[in-house]
CSV table of C-alpha atoms in Angstrom, one decimal:
chain,number,residue,atom,x,y,z
L,1,MET,CA,127.7,130.8,85.1
L,2,ARG,CA,127.6,130.9,89.1
L,3,GLN,CA,128.9,134.7,89.0
L,4,GLN,CA,126.4,135.8,86.7
L,5,LEU,CA,123.7,134.4,88.9
L,6,TYR,CA,124.9,136.5,92.0
L,7,ASP,CA,125.8,139.7,90.0
L,8,ASN,CA,122.2,140.8,89.9
L,9,PRO,CA,121.6,142.3,93.2
L,10,GLY,CA,117.8,141.8,92.7
L,11,LYS,CA,118.2,138.0,92.1
L,12,GLN,CA,114.9,137.9,90.2
L,13,HIS,CA,116.7,135.9,87.4
L,14,ILE,CA,117.4,133.3,90.1
L,15,LYS,CA,113.7,133.2,90.8
L,16,SER,CA,112.7,132.8,87.1
L,17,ILE,CA,115.2,130.1,86.6
L,18,MET,CA,114.0,128.0,89.7
L,19,LYS,CA,110.3,128.5,88.5
L,20,ARG,CA,111.2,127.1,85.3
L,21,LEU,CA,113.3,124.4,86.5
L,22,GLU,CA,110.0,123.4,88.7
L,23,ILE,CA,107.9,123.3,85.7
L,24,LEU,CA,110.2,120.9,83.9
L,25,ASN,CA,110.8,118.5,86.7
L,26,GLU,CA,107.0,118.4,87.3
L,27,TYR,CA,106.1,117.7,83.6
L,28,TYR,CA,105.9,114.2,83.5
L,29,ASP,CA,103.7,114.0,86.7
L,30,LYS,CA,101.0,115.6,84.5
L,31,ASN,CA,102.0,113.9,81.0
L,32,ASP,CA,103.0,110.8,79.3
L,33,LYS,CA,104.5,112.1,76.5
L,34,PHE,CA,106.5,115.2,75.8
L,35,ASN,CA,104.5,117.8,73.6
L,36,ILE,CA,106.1,121.4,73.9
L,37,THR,CA,103.0,123.2,73.4
L,38,ASN,CA,101.8,121.4,76.6
L,39,LEU,CA,104.8,122.8,78.5
L,40,GLY,CA,103.9,126.9,77.9
L,41,HIS,CA,106.0,129.4,79.5
L,42,LYS,CA,107.7,130.5,76.4
L,43,ALA,CA,109.0,126.8,75.7
L,44,ARG,CA,109.9,126.1,71.9
L,45,ASP,CA,111.9,124.2,69.7
L,46,GLU,CA,114.8,125.8,68.1
L,47,SER,CA,114.5,127.3,64.5
L,48,GLN,CA,115.3,125.4,61.4
L,49,THR,CA,117.9,128.1,60.6
L,50,VAL,CA,119.9,127.1,63.7
L,51,LYS,CA,119.3,123.4,63.3
L,52,ASN,CA,120.6,123.6,59.8
L,53,ASN,CA,123.6,125.7,60.6
L,54,SER,CA,126.7,123.8,61.8
L,55,LYS,CA,128.1,126.8,63.9
L,56,TYR,CA,124.7,127.5,65.7
L,57,LYS,CA,124.0,123.9,66.0
L,58,GLU,CA,127.2,123.0,68.0
L,59,PHE,CA,126.5,125.7,70.6
L,60,ARG,CA,123.6,123.5,71.6
L,61,LYS,CA,125.4,120.1,71.8
L,62,PHE,CA,125.5,118.8,75.5
L,63,LYS,CA,126.4,115.9,77.4
L,64,LYS,CA,123.7,113.9,78.7
L,65,PRO,CA,123.9,112.2,82.1
L,66,ASN,CA,124.7,108.9,80.6
L,67,GLY,CA,127.8,110.4,78.9
L,68,SER,CA,126.5,110.4,75.5
L,69,THR,CA,126.1,113.9,73.6
L,70,SER,CA,123.0,115.2,72.1
L,71,TYR,CA,121.6,118.4,70.5
L,72,PHE,CA,119.4,120.1,72.9
L,73,PHE,CA,117.1,122.3,70.6
L,74,LYS,CA,113.9,122.7,73.0
L,75,HIS,CA,114.3,125.7,75.4
L,76,ILE,CA,112.5,128.0,77.7
L,77,SER,CA,113.3,131.9,77.5
L,78,PHE,CA,112.8,134.4,80.4
L,79,SER,CA,111.4,138.1,80.0
L,80,GLY,CA,112.7,140.9,81.9
L,81,ASP,CA,116.4,141.8,82.1
L,82,PHE,CA,117.6,138.0,82.2
L,83,GLN,CA,117.6,137.1,78.6
L,84,GLY,CA,118.8,133.7,79.0
L,85,ARG,CA,117.7,130.3,78.1
L,86,ILE,CA,117.3,126.7,79.4
L,87,TYR,CA,118.0,123.9,76.8
L,88,PHE,CA,116.5,120.7,77.7
L,89,GLU,CA,115.8,117.4,76.1
L,90,ALA,CA,112.7,115.2,76.9
L,91,GLU,CA,113.1,111.7,77.6
L,92,ASP,CA,109.6,109.9,77.1
L,93,THR,CA,110.9,106.5,77.9
L,94,LEU,CA,112.5,107.6,81.2
L,95,LYS,CA,109.8,110.4,82.0
L,96,LYS,CA,112.7,112.9,82.4
L,97,ILE,CA,113.7,116.1,81.4
L,98,CYS,CA,117.6,116.6,80.8
L,99,ILE,CA,119.2,119.8,81.3
L,100,GLY,CA,121.7,120.8,78.8
L,101,TYR,CA,122.5,124.5,79.4
L,102,ILE,CA,121.5,127.4,81.6
L,103,GLY,CA,122.6,130.8,80.7
L,104,PRO,CA,122.8,133.7,78.3
L,105,HIS,CA,121.2,133.4,74.9
L,106,LEU,CA,123.0,131.2,72.7
L,107,PRO,CA,124.4,132.6,69.3
L,108,THR,CA,121.9,132.9,66.3
L,109,ALA,CA,121.9,134.5,63.1
L,110,LYS,CA,119.6,137.5,64.5
L,111,PHE,CA,121.3,137.4,68.0
């Protein structure tokens, strides 16, 4: 993934990633419970089609800092040349956002 970040001479995608990471990092400063509609910035939950398809679902399974694994269905997308995603999981009890993946669009039936 690191090489992908440096391959774009304009580095605009790095700025987009950093902006969204900052938004995620500051979320619990303003909110007590996670609500994806409060986040904005093209954030959404994964479709039922992906959630119910074992093949696509597995692409969204990531290790958490505590060593357990989980399906990360919430994500923020980007506009412009970088069609990537940040997949994350919100932890209301810890007031933390856990990042599972930053990179190109993960497989779906349409993509």
